[in-house]
CSV table of C-alpha atoms in Angstrom, one decimal:
chain,number,residue,atom,x,y,z
Q,238,MET,CA,56.7,88.8,129.2
Q,239,ILE,CA,55.6,90.2,132.6
Q,240,VAL,CA,52.2,88.5,132.2
Q,241,LEU,CA,53.3,85.4,130.2
Q,242,ILE,CA,56.0,84.1,132.7
Q,243,PRO,CA,53.7,84.1,135.8
Q,244,LEU,CA,50.9,82.6,133.8
Q,245,TYR,CA,53.1,79.8,132.5
Q,246,ALA,CA,54.4,79.1,136.0
Q,247,ALA,CA,50.9,79.0,137.4
Q,248,PHE,CA,49.9,76.6,134.6
Q,249,ARG,CA,52.8,74.4,135.5
Q,250,LYS,CA,51.6,74.6,139.2
Q,251,VAL,CA,54.8,76.4,140.3
Q,252,PRO,CA,54.2,78.6,143.5
Q,253,VAL,CA,55.0,81.9,141.8
Q,254,TYR,CA,55.1,84.2,144.8
Q,255,GLU,CA,57.1,81.8,147.0
Q,256,THR,CA,59.6,81.1,144.2
Q,257,PHE,CA,60.0,84.9,143.7
Q,258,ILE,CA,60.7,85.4,147.4
Q,259,ASP,CA,63.3,82.6,147.5
Q,260,GLY,CA,65.0,84.2,144.5
Q,261,ALA,CA,65.0,87.6,146.2
Q,262,LYS,CA,66.6,86.1,149.3
Q,263,ASP,CA,69.3,84.5,147.3
Q,264,GLY,CA,69.9,87.8,145.5
Q,265,PHE,CA,70.3,89.7,148.8
Q,266,GLN,CA,72.7,87.1,150.1
Q,267,THR,CA,74.7,87.4,146.9
Q,268,ALA,CA,74.8,91.2,147.2
Q,269,VAL,CA,76.1,90.9,150.7
Q,270,SER,CA,78.8,88.4,149.8
Q,271,ILE,CA,80.3,90.6,147.0
Q,272,ILE,CA,80.6,93.7,149.1
Q,273,PRO,CA,84.2,92.9,150.4
Q,274,HIS,CA,85.3,92.3,146.8
Q,275,LEU,CA,83.9,95.7,145.7
Q,276,VAL,CA,85.4,97.5,148.6
Q,277,GLY,CA,88.8,96.0,147.9
Q,278,MET,CA,88.6,97.0,144.2
Q,279,MET,CA,87.4,100.6,145.0
Q,280,THR,CA,90.2,101.0,147.6
Q,281,ALA,CA,92.9,99.8,145.1
Q,282,ILE,CA,91.5,102.2,142.5
Q,283,GLY,CA,91.6,105.1,144.9
Q,284,MET,CA,95.1,104.4,146.0
Q,285,PHE,CA,96.2,104.2,142.3
Q,286,ARG,CA,94.7,107.5,141.5
Q,287,ALA,CA,95.7,109.3,144.7
Q,288,SER,CA,99.4,108.1,144.4
Q,289,GLY,CA,99.8,109.9,141.1
Q,290,ALA,CA,100.7,106.7,139.4
Q,291,MET,CA,97.9,107.1,136.8
Q,292,ASP,CA,99.0,110.7,135.9
Q,293,ALA,CA,102.6,109.6,135.6
Q,294,MET,CA,101.7,106.7,133.4
Q,295,LEU,CA,99.5,108.8,131.2
Q,296,GLY,CA,102.2,111.4,130.9
Q,297,LEU,CA,104.6,108.8,129.5
Q,298,VAL,CA,102.3,107.4,126.9
Q,299,ARG,CA,100.5,110.6,125.8
Q,300,PRO,CA,103.0,111.6,123.1
Q,301,LEU,CA,102.9,108.1,121.5
Q,302,PHE,CA,99.1,108.0,121.4
Q,303,GLU,CA,98.8,111.5,120.1
Q,304,ARG,CA,101.2,110.6,117.3
Q,305,ILE,CA,98.9,107.8,116.2
Q,306,GLY,CA,95.8,110.0,116.3
Q,307,ILE,CA,94.4,109.3,119.7
Q,308,PRO,CA,93.8,112.5,121.6
Q,309,GLY,CA,95.4,112.6,125.1
Q,310,GLU,CA,92.2,113.6,126.6
Q,311,VAL,CA,90.6,110.2,126.1
Q,312,LEU,CA,93.5,108.2,127.6
Q,313,PRO,CA,92.2,108.3,131.1
Q,314,LEU,CA,89.0,106.7,129.7
Q,315,GLY,CA,91.0,103.8,128.5
Q,316,LEU,CA,92.1,103.1,132.1
Q,317,LEU,CA,88.9,104.1,133.8
Q,318,ARG,CA,86.4,102.2,131.6
Q,319,PRO,CA,87.5,98.6,132.6
Q,320,ILE,CA,87.1,99.6,136.2
Q,321,SER,CA,84.0,101.7,136.5
Q,322,GLY,CA,81.0,102.2,134.2
Q,323,SER,CA,79.6,105.2,136.1
Q,324,GLY,CA,83.0,106.8,136.6
Q,325,SER,CA,83.8,106.4,132.9
Q,326,LEU,CA,80.4,107.8,131.9
Q,327,ALA,CA,81.0,110.8,134.1
Q,328,TYR,CA,84.3,111.3,132.5
Q,329,VAL,CA,82.8,111.1,129.0
Q,330,THR,CA,80.1,113.5,130.0
Q,331,ASP,CA,82.7,116.0,131.1
Q,332,LEU,CA,84.6,115.6,127.8
Q,333,ILE,CA,81.4,116.3,125.9
Q,334,LYS,CA,80.7,119.4,128.0
Q,335,THR,CA,84.2,120.6,127.6
Q,336,HIS,CA,84.9,119.9,123.9
Q,337,GLY,CA,81.3,119.8,122.5
Q,338,PRO,CA,79.3,116.8,121.3
Q,339,ASP,CA,80.6,117.1,117.7
Q,340,SER,CA,84.3,117.2,118.5
Q,341,MET,CA,86.5,114.3,117.6
Q,342,ILE,CA,87.4,113.9,121.3
Q,343,ALA,CA,83.7,113.5,122.2
Q,344,ARG,CA,83.1,111.1,119.4
Q,345,ILE,CA,86.0,108.9,120.2
Q,346,ALA,CA,85.2,108.9,123.9
Q,347,SER,CA,81.6,108.0,123.2
Q,348,THR,CA,82.6,105.2,120.9
Q,349,ILE,CA,85.1,103.9,123.5
Q,350,GLN,CA,82.3,104.0,126.1
Q,351,GLY,CA,80.1,101.8,123.9
Q,352,SER,CA,82.9,99.5,122.6
Q,353,THR,CA,84.5,98.4,125.9
Q,354,ASP,CA,83.3,96.9,129.1
Q,355,THR,CA,83.8,97.2,132.9
Q,356,THR,CA,86.0,94.2,132.9
Q,357,LEU,CA,87.4,94.4,136.5
Q,358,TYR,CA,84.0,95.2,137.9
Q,359,VAL,CA,82.4,92.3,136.1
Q,360,LEU,CA,85.1,89.9,137.2
Q,361,THR,CA,84.9,91.1,140.8
Q,362,VAL,CA,81.1,90.9,141.0
Q,363,TYR,CA,80.6,87.7,139.0
Q,364,PHE,CA,83.6,85.7,140.2
Q,365,GLY,CA,83.2,87.0,143.8
Q,366,ALA,CA,79.5,86.1,143.9
Q,367,ILE,CA,80.2,82.4,143.1
Q,368,GLY,CA,83.5,82.2,144.9
Q,369,ILE,CA,85.9,81.7,142.1
Q,370,ARG,CA,89.4,82.7,143.2
Q,371,LYS,CA,91.5,81.6,140.1
Q,372,THR,CA,90.2,83.5,137.1
Q,373,ARG,CA,92.6,81.8,134.7
Q,374,TYR,CA,92.5,83.7,131.4
Q,375,ALA,CA,89.4,85.8,132.1
Q,376,LEU,CA,91.3,88.9,133.2
Q,377,LYS,CA,93.9,88.8,130.4
Q,378,VAL,CA,91.2,88.2,127.7
Q,379,GLY,CA,88.9,90.9,129.1
Q,380,LEU,CA,91.6,93.5,129.3
Q,381,PHE,CA,92.9,92.6,125.9
Q,382,SER,CA,89.4,93.0,124.5
Q,383,ASP,CA,89.1,96.4,126.2
Q,384,ALA,CA,92.4,97.5,124.5
Q,385,VAL,CA,91.2,96.3,121.1
Q,386,GLY,CA,87.9,98.1,121.6
Q,387,PHE,CA,89.8,101.3,122.6
Q,388,PHE,CA,91.9,101.3,119.5
Q,389,ALA,CA,89.1,100.1,117.2
Q,390,ALA,CA,86.9,102.9,118.5
Q,391,ALA,CA,89.5,105.5,117.7
Q,392,ALA,CA,90.1,104.0,114.3
Q,393,ALA,CA,86.4,103.9,113.4
Q,394,CYS,CA,85.9,107.5,114.4
Q,395,TRP,CA,88.9,108.6,112.2
Q,396,LEU,CA,87.6,106.6,109.3
Q,397,LEU,CA,83.9,107.7,109.6
Q,398,PHE,CA,84.3,111.3,110.7
């Protein structure tokens, strides 16, 4: 692919290097334009965690989730994963180190990591890059899909392991 695409472009008489440079300029401008959106999202996340709201919310729902077979240790992952891929990966890594890679907690956390997406990050970056302010159903559908992935991951682990 690395050789085929430039050869095809040269065959079509497309100025390959100049086109690449134009694309790189556009990419840089896009990156600069989404910085305010990312800063806003990270600030809101920091405020949510620092206020203790996340811990209070998790404390309320933990008994219910443990009753249906979802360990309380993976609940923060359900909140963190739609926000930050690297933050959720660090949390999963910590769970694996703490409980061992073959524990049910590590298996469920790893499956959740692979079954859900960074919905808020994706919406912030993609919609912010092209200037969409009204996301319509994208946020609702994305978060609903993350919730389904969360519960399906736990169910699959209990069925398979």
